[in-house]
């Protein structure tokens, strides 16, 4: 801890930046907090039709922030090669990649907290939300994926 708050590049400083982001969007940080453990925290906020989850890994050796937005689940049956190819092609054009975990397609971005500033936290969260909004309806319509979440106002 520095003289005027947490030292930059620590999990504490990253947490302060996350809380500043939530406050700047007039969101209740306590309500957004879904997991708070000594080494890991997650906040969830609505952005479009799916939740944007902000993960903070508080490992003192390598603190890390990641932003994840699950957008659709895979269709229950069929040939998924066209869907997966489409996702890979989109990754070449998007600032945050689509990822497949188990049966869920998510958008994710992350980085170490070293040198992290307020603008970068804002950008990570906004980019993930933007890419998710761009692709959720499209994947549902084109490939029969099931959307996660409900439409909500930003």
GROMACS .gro file of N, CA and C in nm:
model
  462
    1UNK      N    1   0.086  -0.118   0.000
    1UNK     CA    2   0.000   0.000   0.000
    1UNK      C    3   0.089   0.123   0.000
    2UNK      N    4   0.064   0.212  -0.094
    2UNK     CA    5   0.139   0.336  -0.102
    2UNK      C    6   0.084   0.440  -0.005
    3UNK      N    7   0.149   0.552   0.002
    3UNK     CA    8   0.111   0.659   0.092
    3UNK      C    9  -0.031   0.712   0.063
    4UNK      N   10  -0.068   0.716  -0.066
    4UNK     CA   11  -0.198   0.771  -0.105
    4UNK      C   12  -0.291   0.665  -0.162
    5UNK      N   13  -0.280   0.543  -0.116
    5UNK     CA   14  -0.366   0.435  -0.165
    5UNK      C   15  -0.280   0.320  -0.215
    6UNK      N   16  -0.342   0.225  -0.281
    6UNK     CA   17  -0.268   0.108  -0.327
    6UNK      C   18  -0.162   0.146  -0.431
    7UNK      N   19  -0.048   0.077  -0.426
    7UNK     CA   20   0.057   0.099  -0.525
    7UNK      C   21   0.009   0.050  -0.660
    8UNK      N   22   0.044   0.123  -0.766
    8UNK     CA   23   0.003   0.086  -0.901
    8UNK      C   24   0.063  -0.049  -0.938
    9UNK      N   25  -0.017  -0.130  -1.009
    9UNK     CA   26   0.032  -0.260  -1.053
    9UNK      C   27   0.005  -0.373  -0.956
   10UNK      N   28  -0.074  -0.347  -0.855
   10UNK     CA   29  -0.109  -0.450  -0.758
   10UNK      C   30  -0.256  -0.489  -0.776
   11UNK      N   31  -0.293  -0.600  -0.716
   11UNK     CA   32  -0.434  -0.640  -0.723
   11UNK      C   33  -0.521  -0.536  -0.651
   12UNK      N   34  -0.468  -0.474  -0.547
   12UNK     CA   35  -0.544  -0.370  -0.477
   12UNK      C   36  -0.570  -0.249  -0.566
   13UNK      N   37  -0.469  -0.208  -0.642
   13UNK     CA   38  -0.488  -0.094  -0.732
   13UNK      C   39  -0.585  -0.130  -0.845
   14UNK      N   40  -0.578  -0.253  -0.894
   14UNK     CA   41  -0.671  -0.298  -0.998
   14UNK      C   42  -0.814  -0.301  -0.944
   15UNK      N   43  -0.829  -0.346  -0.820
   15UNK     CA   44  -0.962  -0.348  -0.759
   15UNK      C   45  -1.018  -0.206  -0.747
   16UNK      N   46  -0.935  -0.112  -0.710
   16UNK     CA   47  -0.979   0.028  -0.701
   16UNK      C   48  -1.024   0.078  -0.838
   17UNK      N   49  -0.953   0.042  -0.943
   17UNK     CA   50  -0.991   0.084  -1.078
   17UNK      C   51  -1.124   0.021  -1.120
   18UNK      N   52  -1.146  -0.105  -1.084
   18UNK     CA   53  -1.273  -0.171  -1.114
   18UNK      C   54  -1.386  -0.101  -1.041
   19UNK      N   55  -1.365  -0.070  -0.914
   19UNK     CA   56  -1.468  -0.001  -0.836
   19UNK      C   57  -1.496   0.138  -0.894
   20UNK      N   58  -1.393   0.207  -0.941
   20UNK     CA   59  -1.412   0.337  -1.006
   20UNK      C   60  -1.496   0.322  -1.132
   21UNK      N   61  -1.470   0.217  -1.210
   21UNK     CA   62  -1.550   0.193  -1.330
   21UNK      C   63  -1.697   0.174  -1.294
   22UNK      N   64  -1.722   0.090  -1.195
   22UNK     CA   65  -1.861   0.064  -1.154
   22UNK      C   66  -1.928   0.193  -1.107
   23UNK      N   67  -1.857   0.271  -1.027
   23UNK     CA   68  -1.912   0.397  -0.976
   23UNK      C   69  -1.940   0.494  -1.091
   24UNK      N   70  -1.851   0.499  -1.189
   24UNK     CA   71  -1.870   0.591  -1.303
   24UNK      C   72  -1.993   0.554  -1.385
   25UNK      N   73  -2.036   0.429  -1.377
   25UNK     CA   74  -2.156   0.383  -1.448
   25UNK      C   75  -2.278   0.378  -1.355
   26UNK      N   76  -2.260   0.436  -1.236
   26UNK     CA   77  -2.365   0.439  -1.134
   26UNK      C   78  -2.417   0.300  -1.100
   27UNK      N   79  -2.324   0.206  -1.090
   27UNK     CA   80  -2.357   0.068  -1.053
   27UNK      C   81  -2.314   0.043  -0.910
   28UNK      N   82  -2.391  -0.035  -0.839
   28UNK     CA   83  -2.363  -0.069  -0.699
   28UNK      C   84  -2.256  -0.178  -0.696
   29UNK      N   85  -2.138  -0.145  -0.648
   29UNK     CA   86  -2.027  -0.240  -0.646
   29UNK      C   87  -2.058  -0.362  -0.560
   30UNK      N   88  -2.128  -0.342  -0.448
   30UNK     CA   89  -2.163  -0.456  -0.363
   30UNK      C   90  -2.260  -0.550  -0.432
   31UNK      N   91  -2.354  -0.493  -0.506
   31UNK     CA   92  -2.450  -0.575  -0.579
   31UNK      C   93  -2.383  -0.646  -0.697
   32UNK      N   94  -2.287  -0.582  -0.761
   32UNK     CA   95  -2.217  -0.641  -0.875
   32UNK      C   96  -2.119  -0.750  -0.833
   33UNK      N   97  -2.072  -0.746  -0.708
   33UNK     CA   98  -1.974  -0.844  -0.660
   33UNK      C   99  -2.040  -0.980  -0.641
   34UNK      N  100  -1.996  -1.080  -0.720
   34UNK     CA  101  -2.056  -1.213  -0.710
   34UNK      C  102  -1.964  -1.314  -0.641
   35UNK      N  103  -1.836  -1.281  -0.633
   35UNK     CA  104  -1.741  -1.368  -0.563
   35UNK      C  105  -1.630  -1.281  -0.508
   36UNK      N  106  -1.601  -1.298  -0.379
   36UNK     CA  107  -1.492  -1.222  -0.318
   36UNK      C  108  -1.417  -1.314  -0.223
   37UNK      N  109  -1.306  -1.365  -0.272
   37UNK     CA  110  -1.219  -1.453  -0.193
   37UNK      C  111  -1.083  -1.385  -0.180
   38UNK      N  112  -1.002  -1.433  -0.088
   38UNK     CA  113  -0.872  -1.367  -0.069
   38UNK      C  114  -0.788  -1.356  -0.196
   39UNK      N  115  -0.795  -1.457  -0.284
   39UNK     CA  116  -0.710  -1.456  -0.403
   39UNK      C  117  -0.783  -1.433  -0.534
   40UNK      N  118  -0.916  -1.410  -0.529
   40UNK     CA  119  -0.992  -1.397  -0.653
   40UNK      C  120  -1.123  -1.324  -0.628
   41UNK      N  121  -1.159  -1.232  -0.717
   41UNK     CA  122  -1.288  -1.163  -0.708
   41UNK      C  123  -1.351  -1.157  -0.846
   42UNK      N  124  -1.486  -1.157  -0.849
   42UNK     CA  125  -1.561  -1.143  -0.974
   42UNK      C  126  -1.675  -1.045  -0.951
   43UNK      N  127  -1.689  -0.950  -1.045
   43UNK     CA  128  -1.803  -0.860  -1.049
   43UNK      C  129  -1.878  -0.890  -1.179
   44UNK      N  130  -2.009  -0.876  -1.176
   44UNK     CA  131  -2.089  -0.900  -1.296
   44UNK      C  132  -2.180  -0.781  -1.320
   45UNK      N  133  -2.177  -0.730  -1.443
   45UNK     CA  134  -2.262  -0.616  -1.481
   45UNK      C  135  -2.333  -0.648  -1.611
   46UNK      N  136  -2.452  -0.593  -1.629
   46UNK     CA  137  -2.527  -0.614  -1.752
   46UNK      C  138  -2.474  -0.522  -1.860
   47UNK      N  139  -2.456  -0.577  -1.977
   47UNK     CA  140  -2.417  -0.497  -2.095
   47UNK      C  141  -2.487  -0.562  -2.213
   48UNK      N  142  -2.592  -0.501  -2.261
   48UNK     CA  143  -2.667  -0.563  -2.370
   48UNK      C  144  -2.745  -0.682  -2.317
   49UNK      N  145  -2.732  -0.794  -2.386
   49UNK     CA  146  -2.814  -0.909  -2.353
   49UNK      C  147  -2.744  -1.013  -2.265
   50UNK      N  148  -2.622  -0.990  -2.227
   50UNK     CA  149  -2.549  -1.091  -2.148
   50UNK      C  150  -2.467  -1.023  -2.039
   51UNK      N  151  -2.434  -1.097  -1.933
   51UNK     CA  152  -2.353  -1.039  -1.826
   51UNK      C  153  -2.206  -1.026  -1.866
   52UNK      N  154  -2.147  -0.914  -1.829
   52UNK     CA  155  -2.003  -0.896  -1.845
   52UNK      C  156  -1.942  -0.919  -1.708
   53UNK      N  157  -1.853  -1.017  -1.699
   53UNK     CA  158  -1.792  -1.054  -1.571
   53UNK      C  159  -1.648  -1.005  -1.568
   54UNK      N  160  -1.615  -0.933  -1.462
   54UNK     CA  161  -1.481  -0.879  -1.444
   54UNK      C  162  -1.413  -0.965  -1.339
   55UNK      N  163  -1.308  -1.036  -1.379
   55UNK     CA  164  -1.235  -1.127  -1.291
   55UNK      C  165  -1.104  -1.061  -1.249
   56UNK      N  166  -1.073  -1.070  -1.121
   56UNK     CA  167  -0.946  -1.020  -1.071
   56UNK      C  168  -0.876  -1.132  -0.996
   57UNK      N  169  -0.767  -1.179  -1.054
   57UNK     CA  170  -0.682  -1.280  -0.990
   57UNK      C  171  -0.581  -1.203  -0.907
   58UNK      N  172  -0.586  -1.223  -0.776
   58UNK     CA  173  -0.505  -1.143  -0.682
   58UNK      C  174  -0.372  -1.209  -0.645
   59UNK      N  175  -0.325  -1.301  -0.726
   59UNK     CA  176  -0.196  -1.366  -0.701
   59UNK      C  177  -0.088  -1.258  -0.689
   60UNK      N  178  -0.020  -1.249  -0.572
   60UNK     CA  179   0.078  -1.141  -0.554
   60UNK      C  180   0.194  -1.147  -0.654
   61UNK      N  181   0.224  -1.265  -0.705
   61UNK     CA  182   0.333  -1.279  -0.802
   61UNK      C  183   0.292  -1.237  -0.943
   62UNK      N  184   0.164  -1.254  -0.976
   62UNK     CA  185   0.119  -1.223  -1.112
   62UNK      C  186  -0.030  -1.187  -1.113
   63UNK      N  187  -0.067  -1.072  -1.054
   63UNK     CA  188  -0.208  -1.033  -1.055
   63UNK      C  189  -0.255  -1.009  -1.199
   64UNK      N  190  -0.380  -1.046  -1.226
   64UNK     CA  191  -0.431  -1.046  -1.362
   64UNK      C  192  -0.577  -1.002  -1.362
   65UNK      N  193  -0.616  -0.922  -1.460
   65UNK     CA  194  -0.756  -0.886  -1.478
   65UNK      C  195  -0.804  -0.949  -1.608
   66UNK      N  196  -0.922  -1.008  -1.606
   66UNK     CA  197  -0.984  -1.054  -1.729
   66UNK      C  198  -1.131  -1.017  -1.728
   67UNK      N  199  -1.181  -0.993  -1.847
   67UNK     CA  200  -1.321  -0.958  -1.865
   67UNK      C  201  -1.379  -1.064  -1.957
   68UNK      N  202  -1.487  -1.126  -1.913
   68UNK     CA  203  -1.547  -1.239  -1.985
   68UNK      C  204  -1.696  -1.214  -1.999
   69UNK      N  205  -1.748  -1.239  -2.118
   69UNK     CA  206  -1.891  -1.224  -2.141
   69UNK      C  207  -1.941  -1.348  -2.216
   70UNK      N  208  -2.009  -1.439  -2.144
   70UNK     CA  209  -2.068  -1.554  -2.213
   70UNK      C  210  -2.186  -1.505  -2.297
   71UNK      N  211  -2.189  -1.543  -2.427
   71UNK     CA  212  -2.293  -1.488  -2.513
   71UNK      C  213  -2.393  -1.591  -2.564
   72UNK      N  214  -2.346  -1.710  -2.599
   72UNK     CA  215  -2.438  -1.813  -2.651
   72UNK      C  216  -2.389  -1.951  -2.610
   73UNK      N  217  -2.483  -2.046  -2.612
   73UNK     CA  218  -2.444  -2.186  -2.599
   73UNK      C  219  -2.451  -2.249  -2.737
   74UNK      N  220  -2.370  -2.350  -2.757
   74UNK     CA  221  -2.364  -2.419  -2.885
   74UNK      C  222  -2.498  -2.487  -2.914
   75UNK      N  223  -2.532  -2.503  -3.041
   75UNK     CA  224  -2.652  -2.580  -3.075
   75UNK      C  225  -2.638  -2.722  -3.019
   76UNK      N  226  -2.748  -2.786  -2.991
   76UNK     CA  227  -2.743  -2.918  -2.927
   76UNK      C  228  -2.690  -3.026  -3.019
   77UNK      N  229  -2.713  -3.013  -3.149
   77UNK     CA  230  -2.662  -3.115  -3.242
   77UNK      C  231  -2.631  -3.052  -3.375
   78UNK      N  232  -2.560  -3.129  -3.457
   78UNK     CA  233  -2.527  -3.083  -3.592
   78UNK      C  234  -2.377  -3.070  -3.611
   79UNK      N  235  -2.342  -3.026  -3.730
   79UNK     CA  236  -2.202  -3.003  -3.766
   79UNK      C  237  -2.165  -2.861  -3.724
   80UNK      N  238  -2.068  -2.848  -3.636
   80UNK     CA  239  -2.031  -2.718  -3.582
   80UNK      C  240  -1.916  -2.652  -3.657
   81UNK      N  241  -1.867  -2.717  -3.761
   81UNK     CA  242  -1.747  -2.665  -3.828
   81UNK      C  243  -1.771  -2.525  -3.886
   82UNK      N  244  -1.887  -2.497  -3.946
   82UNK     CA  245  -1.914  -2.364  -4.001
   82UNK      C  246  -1.918  -2.258  -3.889
   83UNK      N  247  -1.979  -2.293  -3.777
   83UNK     CA  248  -1.987  -2.202  -3.662
   83UNK      C  249  -1.847  -2.171  -3.609
   84UNK      N  250  -1.768  -2.276  -3.588
   84UNK     CA  251  -1.634  -2.256  -3.531
   84UNK      C  252  -1.544  -2.181  -3.629
   85UNK      N  253  -1.557  -2.211  -3.758
   85UNK     CA  254  -1.479  -2.137  -3.858
   85UNK      C  255  -1.517  -1.989  -3.856
   86UNK      N  256  -1.646  -1.962  -3.850
   86UNK     CA  257  -1.693  -1.824  -3.844
   86UNK      C  258  -1.633  -1.752  -3.723
   87UNK      N  259  -1.636  -1.816  -3.608
   87UNK     CA  260  -1.579  -1.755  -3.487
   87UNK      C  261  -1.430  -1.726  -3.505
   88UNK      N  262  -1.358  -1.821  -3.562
   88UNK     CA  263  -1.214  -1.800  -3.584
   88UNK      C  264  -1.189  -1.684  -3.681
   89UNK      N  265  -1.270  -1.675  -3.787
   89UNK     CA  266  -1.255  -1.564  -3.881
   89UNK      C  267  -1.285  -1.431  -3.814
   90UNK      N  268  -1.384  -1.427  -3.728
   90UNK     CA  269  -1.417  -1.304  -3.657
   90UNK      C  270  -1.305  -1.264  -3.562
   91UNK      N  271  -1.237  -1.361  -3.503
   91UNK     CA  272  -1.127  -1.329  -3.410
   91UNK      C  273  -1.017  -1.249  -3.479
   92UNK      N  274  -0.999  -1.270  -3.608
   92UNK     CA  275  -0.895  -1.197  -3.681
   92UNK      C  276  -0.932  -1.049  -3.699
   93UNK      N  277  -1.060  -1.015  -3.678
   93UNK     CA  278  -1.107  -0.880  -3.703
   93UNK      C  279  -1.151  -0.806  -3.577
   94UNK      N  280  -1.154  -0.873  -3.464
   94UNK     CA  281  -1.210  -0.815  -3.342
   94UNK      C  282  -1.101  -0.786  -3.239
   95UNK      N  283  -1.122  -0.684  -3.156
   95UNK     CA  284  -1.023  -0.652  -3.053
   95UNK      C  285  -1.031  -0.743  -2.930
   96UNK      N  286  -1.134  -0.827  -2.921
   96UNK     CA  287  -1.146  -0.925  -2.812
   96UNK      C  288  -1.196  -1.054  -2.875
   97UNK      N  289  -1.128  -1.166  -2.850
   97UNK     CA  290  -1.163  -1.290  -2.920
   97UNK      C  291  -1.285  -1.362  -2.863
   98UNK      N  292  -1.346  -1.440  -2.951
   98UNK     CA  293  -1.449  -1.535  -2.911
   98UNK      C  294  -1.378  -1.661  -2.864
   99UNK      N  295  -1.429  -1.722  -2.759
   99UNK     CA  296  -1.366  -1.842  -2.704
   99UNK      C  297  -1.474  -1.945  -2.675
  100UNK      N  298  -1.437  -2.071  -2.686
  100UNK     CA  299  -1.528  -2.181  -2.656
  100UNK      C  300  -1.481  -2.250  -2.529
  101UNK      N  301  -1.570  -2.252  -2.429
  101UNK     CA  302  -1.542  -2.323  -2.304
  101UNK      C  303  -1.660  -2.416  -2.279
  102UNK      N  304  -1.631  -2.545  -2.277
  102UNK     CA  305  -1.736  -2.646  -2.266
  102UNK      C  306  -1.837  -2.622  -2.377
  103UNK      N  307  -1.957  -2.577  -2.345
  103UNK     CA  308  -2.063  -2.561  -2.445
  103UNK      C  309  -2.097  -2.413  -2.466
  104UNK      N  310  -2.017  -2.323  -2.414
  104UNK     CA  311  -2.048  -2.180  -2.416
  104UNK      C  312  -1.945  -2.102  -2.497
  105UNK      N  313  -1.996  -2.015  -2.585
  105UNK     CA  314  -1.909  -1.923  -2.657
  105UNK      C  315  -1.910  -1.791  -2.580
  106UNK      N  316  -1.790  -1.744  -2.547
  106UNK     CA  317  -1.773  -1.620  -2.471
  106UNK      C  318  -1.682  -1.525  -2.547
  107UNK      N  319  -1.687  -1.400  -2.507
  107UNK     CA  320  -1.589  -1.301  -2.551
  107UNK      C  321  -1.501  -1.274  -2.430
  108UNK      N  322  -1.371  -1.265  -2.453
  108UNK     CA  323  -1.283  -1.243  -2.339
  108UNK      C  324  -1.161  -1.160  -2.376
  109UNK      N  325  -1.113  -1.087  -2.278
  109UNK     CA  326  -0.989  -1.010  -2.292
  109UNK      C  327  -0.929  -0.999  -2.153
  110UNK      N  328  -0.798  -0.992  -2.145
  110UNK     CA  329  -0.733  -0.979  -2.016
  110UNK      C  330  -0.589  -0.939  -2.030
  111UNK      N  331  -0.530  -0.908  -1.916
  111UNK     CA  332  -0.390  -0.867  -1.914
  111UNK      C  333  -0.340  -0.863  -1.770
  112UNK      N  334  -0.209  -0.862  -1.750
  112UNK     CA  335  -0.156  -0.841  -1.615
  112UNK      C  336  -0.194  -0.702  -1.565
  113UNK      N  337  -0.201  -0.683  -1.435
  113UNK     CA  338  -0.240  -0.553  -1.381
  113UNK      C  339  -0.123  -0.454  -1.378
  114UNK      N  340  -0.002  -0.500  -1.402
  114UNK     CA  341   0.114  -0.411  -1.405
  114UNK      C  342   0.091  -0.300  -1.507
  115UNK      N  343   0.097  -0.174  -1.464
  115UNK     CA  344   0.079  -0.060  -1.553
  115UNK      C  345  -0.066  -0.031  -1.590
  116UNK      N  346  -0.160  -0.103  -1.533
  116UNK     CA  347  -0.302  -0.085  -1.564
  116UNK      C  348  -0.349   0.051  -1.517
  117UNK      N  349  -0.428   0.120  -1.601
  117UNK     CA  350  -0.486   0.247  -1.560
  117UNK      C  351  -0.637   0.247  -1.585
  118UNK      N  352  -0.702   0.353  -1.540
  118UNK     CA  353  -0.848   0.363  -1.548
  118UNK      C  354  -0.899   0.349  -1.690
  119UNK      N  355  -0.834   0.416  -1.785
  119UNK     CA  356  -0.879   0.412  -1.924
  119UNK      C  357  -0.871   0.270  -1.980
  120UNK      N  358  -0.768   0.197  -1.940
  120UNK     CA  359  -0.754   0.060  -1.990
  120UNK      C  360  -0.859  -0.032  -1.931
  121UNK      N  361  -0.893  -0.016  -1.804
  121UNK     CA  362  -1.002  -0.094  -1.745
  121UNK      C  363  -1.132  -0.065  -1.819
  122UNK      N  364  -1.162   0.064  -1.839
  122UNK     CA  365  -1.282   0.103  -1.913
  122UNK      C  366  -1.283   0.039  -2.051
  123UNK      N  367  -1.170   0.046  -2.121
  123UNK     CA  368  -1.161  -0.005  -2.256
  123UNK      C  369  -1.180  -0.157  -2.260
  124UNK      N  370  -1.116  -0.229  -2.170
  124UNK     CA  371  -1.133  -0.375  -2.166
  124UNK      C  372  -1.280  -0.413  -2.151
  125UNK      N  373  -1.348  -0.349  -2.058
  125UNK     CA  374  -1.488  -0.382  -2.030
  125UNK      C  375  -1.576  -0.341  -2.147
  126UNK      N  376  -1.555  -0.223  -2.200
  126UNK     CA  377  -1.637  -0.174  -2.312
  126UNK      C  378  -1.616  -0.257  -2.437
  127UNK      N  379  -1.493  -0.294  -2.467
  127UNK     CA  380  -1.464  -0.373  -2.588
  127UNK      C  381  -1.529  -0.510  -2.578
  128UNK      N  382  -1.515  -0.576  -2.464
  128UNK     CA  383  -1.577  -0.708  -2.448
  128UNK      C  384  -1.728  -0.697  -2.464
  129UNK      N  385  -1.787  -0.596  -2.402
  129UNK     CA  386  -1.931  -0.576  -2.416
  129UNK      C  387  -1.973  -0.548  -2.559
  130UNK      N  388  -1.895  -0.467  -2.630
  130UNK     CA  389  -1.925  -0.432  -2.768
  130UNK      C  390  -1.917  -0.555  -2.859
  131UNK      N  391  -1.810  -0.633  -2.845
  131UNK     CA  392  -1.795  -0.754  -2.928
  131UNK      C  393  -1.908  -0.852  -2.897
  132UNK      N  394  -1.943  -0.866  -2.770
  132UNK     CA  395  -2.053  -0.956  -2.732
  132UNK      C  396  -2.184  -0.910  -2.795
  133UNK      N  397  -2.214  -0.780  -2.788
  133UNK     CA  398  -2.336  -0.726  -2.848
  133UNK      C  399  -2.337  -0.747  -2.999
  134UNK      N  400  -2.221  -0.736  -3.061
  134UNK     CA  401  -2.211  -0.752  -3.206
  134UNK      C  402  -2.241  -0.896  -3.248
  135UNK      N  403  -2.204  -0.994  -3.166
  135UNK     CA  404  -2.209  -1.133  -3.210
  135UNK      C  405  -2.320  -1.219  -3.152
  136UNK      N  406  -2.381  -1.184  -3.040
  136UNK     CA  407  -2.476  -1.278  -2.978
  136UNK      C  408  -2.597  -1.306  -3.067
  137UNK      N  409  -2.665  -1.202  -3.114
  137UNK     CA  410  -2.781  -1.223  -3.202
  137UNK      C  411  -2.740  -1.290  -3.333
  138UNK      N  412  -2.627  -1.249  -3.385
  138UNK     CA  413  -2.578  -1.304  -3.511
  138UNK      C  414  -2.553  -1.455  -3.500
  139UNK      N  415  -2.488  -1.499  -3.394
  139UNK     CA  416  -2.462  -1.642  -3.376
  139UNK      C  417  -2.591  -1.720  -3.355
  140UNK      N  418  -2.685  -1.659  -3.284
  140UNK     CA  419  -2.814  -1.725  -3.263
  140UNK      C  420  -2.889  -1.738  -3.396
  141UNK      N  421  -2.892  -1.631  -3.473
  141UNK     CA  422  -2.967  -1.632  -3.599
  141UNK      C  423  -2.902  -1.720  -3.706
  142UNK      N  424  -2.772  -1.709  -3.723
  142UNK     CA  425  -2.702  -1.781  -3.831
  142UNK      C  426  -2.682  -1.929  -3.802
  143UNK      N  427  -2.657  -1.962  -3.674
  143UNK     CA  428  -2.613  -2.097  -3.643
  143UNK      C  429  -2.701  -2.171  -3.543
  144UNK      N  430  -2.808  -2.109  -3.498
  144UNK     CA  431  -2.899  -2.176  -3.406
  144UNK      C  432  -2.847  -2.186  -3.263
  145UNK      N  433  -2.752  -2.101  -3.227
  145UNK     CA  434  -2.704  -2.098  -3.089
  145UNK      C  435  -2.813  -2.039  -3.000
  146UNK      N  436  -2.809  -2.075  -2.872
  146UNK     CA  437  -2.905  -2.019  -2.776
  146UNK      C  438  -2.838  -1.904  -2.702
  147UNK      N  439  -2.903  -1.787  -2.704
  147UNK     CA  440  -2.847  -1.670  -2.637
  147UNK      C  441  -2.851  -1.685  -2.486
  148UNK      N  442  -2.749  -1.630  -2.421
  148UNK     CA  443  -2.742  -1.628  -2.275
  148UNK      C  444  -2.789  -1.491  -2.228
  149UNK      N  445  -2.867  -1.487  -2.123
  149UNK     CA  446  -2.912  -1.359  -2.069
  149UNK      C  447  -3.036  -1.309  -2.141
  150UNK      N  448  -3.081  -1.194  -2.096
  150UNK     CA  449  -3.198  -1.129  -2.154
  150UNK      C  450  -3.158  -0.991  -2.195
  151UNK      N  451  -3.229  -0.936  -2.294
  151UNK     CA  452  -3.200  -0.798  -2.335
  151UNK      C  453  -3.224  -0.705  -2.217
  152UNK      N  454  -3.131  -0.615  -2.197
  152UNK     CA  455  -3.144  -0.514  -2.093
  152UNK      C  456  -3.089  -0.383  -2.145
  153UNK      N  457  -3.124  -0.276  -2.081
  153UNK     CA  458  -3.076  -0.145  -2.124
  153UNK      C  459  -2.936  -0.122  -2.068
  154UNK      N  460  -2.854  -0.054  -2.145
  154UNK     CA  461  -2.716  -0.023  -2.099
  154UNK      C  462  -2.720   0.081  -1.992
   0.00000   0.00000   0.00000
